Amino acid sequence: MKKLFTVIIALFTVAISAQIKDIDANAIPKQMRIRCGNTNTTPPLMVINDIAIKDKKVGNLILHTIDSEKIVGIHILKGEEAIEAYGEDAKEGVIKFHLKKNKKNVAKPSSTKEKINSSNEVIYFADNETDKAKEFLKLMEQNSDKISKLRFLKGEKAIKKYGEEAKNGVILVNLIQ
């Protein structure tokens, strides 16, 4: 019986030690993921350098272009504090990103026209005038305080309103007058 007990303890020791694994911190990809608790609820309002991104799809698009190394801080607002600061759009909460002040916060498009007009690019309109991706990103970086609203259209709505070149989507930028 003692031998059986000793064998069982030895097996448990081997099984427990087999669960330990060293992880190389450099091997982990540096990628940012934000997940909200219940997936049936509306996602929280994204605020990037004090710019509220009210369209959830545009916020998600911009969020995926941010270099995680450029994030200075993230602040979460909930409940009355969020609604008081950002209105009814913030009833599900607010995630505020504070980024370093330089021009590398958002992904840069290629400078060639072929890349900007390629079939997988989204076209941009600023106050109803066609704008190239490069100018749009420049606008986001330099004049972010002058943007009043960002909206994203895709599919049939975008094609119907802006023609076939909008088949991959349109980001509408409204500036403060």
PDB file of C-alpha atoms in Angstrom:
ATOM      1  CA  MET A   1       0.000   0.000   0.000  1.00  0.00           C
ATOM      2  CA  LYS A   2       2.889   2.366   0.800  1.00  0.00           C
ATOM      3  CA  LYS A   3       4.434   1.649  -2.604  1.00  0.00           C
ATOM      4  CA  LEU A   4       1.140   2.366  -4.361  1.00  0.00           C
ATOM      5  CA  PHE A   5       0.748   5.625  -2.436  1.00  0.00           C
ATOM      6  CA  THR A   6       4.348   6.620  -3.318  1.00  0.00           C
ATOM      7  CA  VAL A   7       3.751   5.872  -7.022  1.00  0.00           C
ATOM      8  CA  ILE A   8       0.538   7.955  -7.039  1.00  0.00           C
ATOM      9  CA  ILE A   9       2.301  10.933  -5.414  1.00  0.00           C
ATOM     10  CA  ALA A  10       5.172  10.627  -7.913  1.00  0.00           C
ATOM     11  CA  LEU A  11       2.702  10.643 -10.832  1.00  0.00           C
ATOM     12  CA  PHE A  12       0.920  13.738  -9.486  1.00  0.00           C
ATOM     13  CA  THR A  13       4.264  15.505  -9.098  1.00  0.00           C
ATOM     14  CA  VAL A  14       5.206  14.725 -12.715  1.00  0.00           C
ATOM     15  CA  ALA A  15       1.766  15.792 -13.971  1.00  0.00           C
ATOM     16  CA  ILE A  16       1.901  19.087 -12.075  1.00  0.00           C
ATOM     17  CA  SER A  17       5.438  19.932 -13.195  1.00  0.00           C
ATOM     18  CA  ALA A  18       4.484  19.177 -16.812  1.00  0.00           C
ATOM     19  CA  GLN A  19       2.083  22.154 -16.710  1.00  0.00           C
ATOM     20  CA  ILE A  20       4.854  24.716 -16.158  1.00  0.00           C
ATOM     21  CA  LYS A  21       6.118  26.398 -19.330  1.00  0.00           C
ATOM     22  CA  ASP A  22       8.642  29.195 -19.719  1.00  0.00           C
ATOM     23  CA  ILE A  23       7.547  31.927 -22.120  1.00  0.00           C
ATOM     24  CA  ASP A  24       9.997  34.158 -23.926  1.00  0.00           C
ATOM     25  CA  ALA A  25       8.633  37.723 -23.669  1.00  0.00           C
ATOM     26  CA  ASN A  26      10.221  38.640 -27.018  1.00  0.00           C
ATOM     27  CA  ALA A  27       8.317  35.833 -28.764  1.00  0.00           C
ATOM     28  CA  ILE A  28       4.916  37.281 -27.807  1.00  0.00           C
ATOM     29  CA  PRO A  29       3.566  39.470 -30.619  1.00  0.00           C
ATOM     30  CA  LYS A  30       2.920  43.045 -29.529  1.00  0.00           C
ATOM     31  CA  GLN A  31      -0.671  43.435 -30.540  1.00  0.00           C
ATOM     32  CA  MET A  32      -3.468  45.285 -28.852  1.00  0.00           C
ATOM     33  CA  ARG A  33      -6.829  43.609 -28.318  1.00  0.00           C
ATOM     34  CA  ILE A  34      -9.814  45.173 -26.638  1.00  0.00           C
ATOM     35  CA  ARG A  35     -12.644  42.927 -25.636  1.00  0.00           C
ATOM     36  CA  CYS A  36     -15.825  43.974 -23.935  1.00  0.00           C
ATOM     37  CA  GLY A  37     -17.565  41.621 -21.533  1.00  0.00           C
ATOM     38  CA  ASN A  38     -20.893  40.801 -23.178  1.00  0.00           C
ATOM     39  CA  THR A  39     -20.714  40.699 -26.971  1.00  0.00           C
ATOM     40  CA  ASN A  40     -24.443  41.455 -27.272  1.00  0.00           C
ATOM     41  CA  THR A  41     -24.004  45.006 -25.962  1.00  0.00           C
ATOM     42  CA  THR A  42     -22.870  48.058 -27.867  1.00  0.00           C
ATOM     43  CA  PRO A  43     -19.113  48.626 -27.635  1.00  0.00           C
ATOM     44  CA  PRO A  44     -17.872  51.582 -25.595  1.00  0.00           C
ATOM     45  CA  LEU A  45     -17.121  54.946 -27.190  1.00  0.00           C
ATOM     46  CA  MET A  46     -13.502  55.238 -28.370  1.00  0.00           C
ATOM     47  CA  VAL A  47     -11.693  58.511 -27.681  1.00  0.00           C
ATOM     48  CA  ILE A  48      -8.247  58.961 -29.184  1.00  0.00           C
ATOM     49  CA  ASN A  49      -6.252  62.033 -28.086  1.00  0.00           C
ATOM     50  CA  ASP A  50      -9.497  63.720 -26.943  1.00  0.00           C
ATOM     51  CA  ILE A  51     -11.315  63.015 -30.245  1.00  0.00           C
ATOM     52  CA  ALA A  52     -14.512  61.036 -29.759  1.00  0.00           C
ATOM     53  CA  ILE A  53     -14.962  58.484 -32.541  1.00  0.00           C
ATOM     54  CA  LYS A  54     -18.739  58.064 -32.533  1.00  0.00           C
ATOM     55  CA  ASP A  55     -18.951  55.593 -35.405  1.00  0.00           C
ATOM     56  CA  LYS A  56     -17.990  52.236 -33.887  1.00  0.00           C
ATOM     57  CA  LYS A  57     -16.647  50.855 -37.196  1.00  0.00           C
ATOM     58  CA  VAL A  58     -14.417  53.886 -37.777  1.00  0.00           C
ATOM     59  CA  GLY A  59     -13.206  53.679 -34.170  1.00  0.00           C
ATOM     60  CA  ASN A  60     -12.312  50.049 -34.701  1.00  0.00           C
ATOM     61  CA  LEU A  61     -10.535  50.887 -37.980  1.00  0.00           C
ATOM     62  CA  ILE A  62      -8.476  53.646 -36.351  1.00  0.00           C
ATOM     63  CA  LEU A  63      -7.817  51.499 -33.293  1.00  0.00           C
ATOM     64  CA  HIS A  64      -6.168  48.844 -35.462  1.00  0.00           C
ATOM     65  CA  THR A  65      -3.809  51.413 -37.012  1.00  0.00           C
ATOM     66  CA  ILE A  66      -2.400  52.577 -33.683  1.00  0.00           C
ATOM     67  CA  ASP A  67       1.109  51.405 -32.875  1.00  0.00           C
ATOM     68  CA  SER A  68       0.868  49.988 -29.340  1.00  0.00           C
ATOM     69  CA  GLU A  69       4.342  51.396 -28.583  1.00  0.00           C
ATOM     70  CA  LYS A  70       2.924  54.930 -29.017  1.00  0.00           C
ATOM     71  CA  ILE A  71       0.256  54.588 -26.323  1.00  0.00           C
ATOM     72  CA  VAL A  72       1.037  56.790 -23.328  1.00  0.00           C
ATOM     73  CA  GLY A  73      -2.025  55.791 -21.357  1.00  0.00           C
ATOM     74  CA  ILE A  74      -5.515  54.346 -21.427  1.00  0.00           C
ATOM     75  CA  HIS A  75      -8.308  55.731 -19.268  1.00  0.00           C
ATOM     76  CA  ILE A  76     -11.692  54.073 -18.746  1.00  0.00           C
ATOM     77  CA  LEU A  77     -14.840  56.054 -17.929  1.00  0.00           C
ATOM     78  CA  LYS A  78     -18.055  54.348 -16.842  1.00  0.00           C
ATOM     79  CA  GLY A  79     -21.588  55.279 -15.874  1.00  0.00           C
ATOM     80  CA  GLU A  80     -22.512  58.876 -15.088  1.00  0.00           C
ATOM     81  CA  GLU A  81     -18.934  60.093 -15.454  1.00  0.00           C
ATOM     82  CA  ALA A  82     -18.816  58.866 -19.078  1.00  0.00           C
ATOM     83  CA  ILE A  83     -22.265  60.255 -19.969  1.00  0.00           C
ATOM     84  CA  GLU A  84     -21.467  63.606 -18.363  1.00  0.00           C
ATOM     85  CA  ALA A  85     -18.224  63.909 -20.332  1.00  0.00           C
ATOM     86  CA  TYR A  86     -19.374  62.577 -23.740  1.00  0.00           C
ATOM     87  CA  GLY A  87     -23.187  62.477 -23.745  1.00  0.00           C
ATOM     88  CA  GLU A  88     -25.541  59.611 -24.559  1.00  0.00           C
ATOM     89  CA  ASP A  89     -23.029  58.056 -26.985  1.00  0.00           C
ATOM     90  CA  ALA A  90     -21.020  57.079 -23.898  1.00  0.00           C
ATOM     91  CA  LYS A  91     -23.764  55.181 -22.053  1.00  0.00           C
ATOM     92  CA  GLU A  92     -21.801  51.929 -22.545  1.00  0.00           C
ATOM     93  CA  GLY A  93     -18.622  53.589 -21.254  1.00  0.00           C
ATOM     94  CA  VAL A  94     -15.593  55.297 -22.779  1.00  0.00           C
ATOM     95  CA  ILE A  95     -12.096  54.038 -23.562  1.00  0.00           C
ATOM     96  CA  LYS A  96      -9.717  57.002 -23.868  1.00  0.00           C
ATOM     97  CA  PHE A  97      -6.346  56.512 -25.532  1.00  0.00           C
ATOM     98  CA  HIS A  98      -3.584  59.054 -24.964  1.00  0.00           C
ATOM     99  CA  LEU A  99      -0.914  58.755 -27.648  1.00  0.00           C
ATOM    100  CA  LYS A 100       2.568  60.202 -27.958  1.00  0.00           C
ATOM    101  CA  LYS A 101       2.597  63.413 -29.992  1.00  0.00           C
ATOM    102  CA  ASN A 102       4.393  62.478 -33.186  1.00  0.00           C
ATOM    103  CA  LYS A 103       3.477  61.556 -36.734  1.00  0.00           C
ATOM    104  CA  LYS A 104       3.876  57.814 -36.291  1.00  0.00           C
ATOM    105  CA  ASN A 105       0.634  57.198 -34.383  1.00  0.00           C
ATOM    106  CA  VAL A 106      -1.310  55.926 -37.383  1.00  0.00           C
ATOM    107  CA  ALA A 107      -0.316  53.629 -40.204  1.00  0.00           C
ATOM    108  CA  LYS A 108       1.002  55.362 -43.297  1.00  0.00           C
ATOM    109  CA  PRO A 109      -0.310  54.452 -46.742  1.00  0.00           C
ATOM    110  CA  SER A 110       2.018  53.957 -49.667  1.00  0.00           C
ATOM    111  CA  SER A 111       2.879  57.151 -51.519  1.00  0.00           C
ATOM    112  CA  THR A 112       2.180  55.720 -54.972  1.00  0.00           C
ATOM    113  CA  LYS A 113      -1.167  56.387 -56.626  1.00  0.00           C
ATOM    114  CA  GLU A 114      -1.460  52.747 -57.688  1.00  0.00           C
ATOM    115  CA  LYS A 115      -1.464  51.678 -54.043  1.00  0.00           C
ATOM    116  CA  ILE A 116      -3.920  54.369 -52.941  1.00  0.00           C
ATOM    117  CA  ASN A 117      -6.350  53.515 -55.724  1.00  0.00           C
ATOM    118  CA  SER A 118      -5.887  49.742 -55.513  1.00  0.00           C
ATOM    119  CA  SER A 119      -8.946  47.528 -55.232  1.00  0.00           C
ATOM    120  CA  ASN A 120      -8.564  46.913 -51.494  1.00  0.00           C
ATOM    121  CA  GLU A 121      -8.322  50.549 -50.394  1.00  0.00           C
ATOM    122  CA  VAL A 122     -11.123  52.565 -48.838  1.00  0.00           C
ATOM    123  CA  ILE A 123     -11.737  55.965 -50.424  1.00  0.00           C
ATOM    124  CA  TYR A 124     -12.071  59.060 -48.280  1.00  0.00           C
ATOM    125  CA  PHE A 125     -14.312  62.101 -48.581  1.00  0.00           C
ATOM    126  CA  ALA A 126     -13.725  65.273 -46.556  1.00  0.00           C
ATOM    127  CA  ASP A 127     -16.727  67.608 -46.523  1.00  0.00           C
ATOM    128  CA  ASN A 128     -18.024  65.949 -49.716  1.00  0.00           C
ATOM    129  CA  GLU A 129     -14.764  66.393 -51.658  1.00  0.00           C
ATOM    130  CA  THR A 130     -12.735  63.325 -52.624  1.00  0.00           C
ATOM    131  CA  ASP A 131      -9.584  63.066 -50.565  1.00  0.00           C
ATOM    132  CA  LYS A 132      -6.738  60.585 -50.933  1.00  0.00           C
ATOM    133  CA  ALA A 133      -5.683  58.361 -48.060  1.00  0.00           C
ATOM    134  CA  LYS A 134      -2.462  60.285 -47.537  1.00  0.00           C
ATOM    135  CA  GLU A 135      -4.291  63.586 -47.073  1.00  0.00           C
ATOM    136  CA  PHE A 136      -6.841  61.922 -44.811  1.00  0.00           C
ATOM    137  CA  LEU A 137      -4.166  60.587 -42.478  1.00  0.00           C
ATOM    138  CA  LYS A 138      -2.387  63.951 -42.549  1.00  0.00           C
ATOM    139  CA  LEU A 139      -5.694  65.593 -41.607  1.00  0.00           C
ATOM    140  CA  MET A 140      -6.129  63.142 -38.729  1.00  0.00           C
ATOM    141  CA  GLU A 141      -2.631  63.827 -37.418  1.00  0.00           C
ATOM    142  CA  GLN A 142      -2.408  67.597 -37.774  1.00  0.00           C
ATOM    143  CA  ASN A 143      -5.993  68.807 -37.431  1.00  0.00           C
ATOM    144  CA  SER A 144      -7.599  66.266 -35.171  1.00  0.00           C
ATOM    145  CA  ASP A 145      -9.139  69.056 -33.099  1.00  0.00           C
ATOM    146  CA  LYS A 146     -10.971  70.336 -36.226  1.00  0.00           C
ATOM    147  CA  ILE A 147     -12.800  67.075 -36.958  1.00  0.00           C
ATOM    148  CA  SER A 148     -16.403  67.131 -35.805  1.00  0.00           C
ATOM    149  CA  LYS A 149     -17.590  63.754 -37.062  1.00  0.00           C
ATOM    150  CA  LEU A 150     -16.333  60.579 -38.754  1.00  0.00           C
ATOM    151  CA  ARG A 151     -18.740  58.146 -40.430  1.00  0.00           C
ATOM    152  CA  PHE A 152     -18.154  54.918 -42.321  1.00  0.00           C
ATOM    153  CA  LEU A 153     -20.306  53.737 -45.254  1.00  0.00           C
ATOM    154  CA  LYS A 154     -19.880  50.414 -47.008  1.00  0.00           C
ATOM    155  CA  GLY A 155     -21.653  48.091 -49.379  1.00  0.00           C
ATOM    156  CA  GLU A 156     -24.656  49.176 -51.420  1.00  0.00           C
ATOM    157  CA  LYS A 157     -25.123  52.466 -49.522  1.00  0.00           C
ATOM    158  CA  ALA A 158     -21.601  53.603 -50.392  1.00  0.00           C
ATOM    159  CA  ILE A 159     -21.868  52.529 -54.043  1.00  0.00           C
ATOM    160  CA  LYS A 160     -25.290  54.127 -54.458  1.00  0.00           C
ATOM    161  CA  LYS A 161     -24.145  57.456 -53.044  1.00  0.00           C
ATOM    162  CA  TYR A 162     -20.544  57.689 -54.353  1.00  0.00           C
ATOM    163  CA  GLY A 163     -20.342  55.329 -57.314  1.00  0.00           C
ATOM    164  CA  GLU A 164     -18.385  52.189 -58.090  1.00  0.00           C
ATOM    165  CA  GLU A 165     -15.090  53.538 -56.706  1.00  0.00           C
ATOM    166  CA  ALA A 166     -16.705  53.361 -53.238  1.00  0.00           C
ATOM    167  CA  LYS A 167     -17.200  49.579 -53.420  1.00  0.00           C
ATOM    168  CA  ASN A 168     -14.717  48.993 -50.572  1.00  0.00           C
ATOM    169  CA  GLY A 169     -16.184  51.662 -48.332  1.00  0.00           C
ATOM    170  CA  VAL A 170     -16.089  55.378 -47.657  1.00  0.00           C
ATOM    171  CA  ILE A 171     -14.978  57.305 -44.596  1.00  0.00           C
ATOM    172  CA  LEU A 172     -16.832  60.603 -44.348  1.00  0.00           C
ATOM    173  CA  VAL A 173     -15.026  63.364 -42.459  1.00  0.00           C
ATOM    174  CA  ASN A 174     -16.939  66.447 -41.333  1.00  0.00           C
ATOM    175  CA  LEU A 175     -14.832  69.395 -40.204  1.00  0.00           C
ATOM    176  CA  ILE A 176     -15.757  72.035 -37.645  1.00  0.00           C
ATOM    177  CA  GLN A 177     -16.622  75.234 -39.523  1.00  0.00           C
TER     178      GLN A 177
END
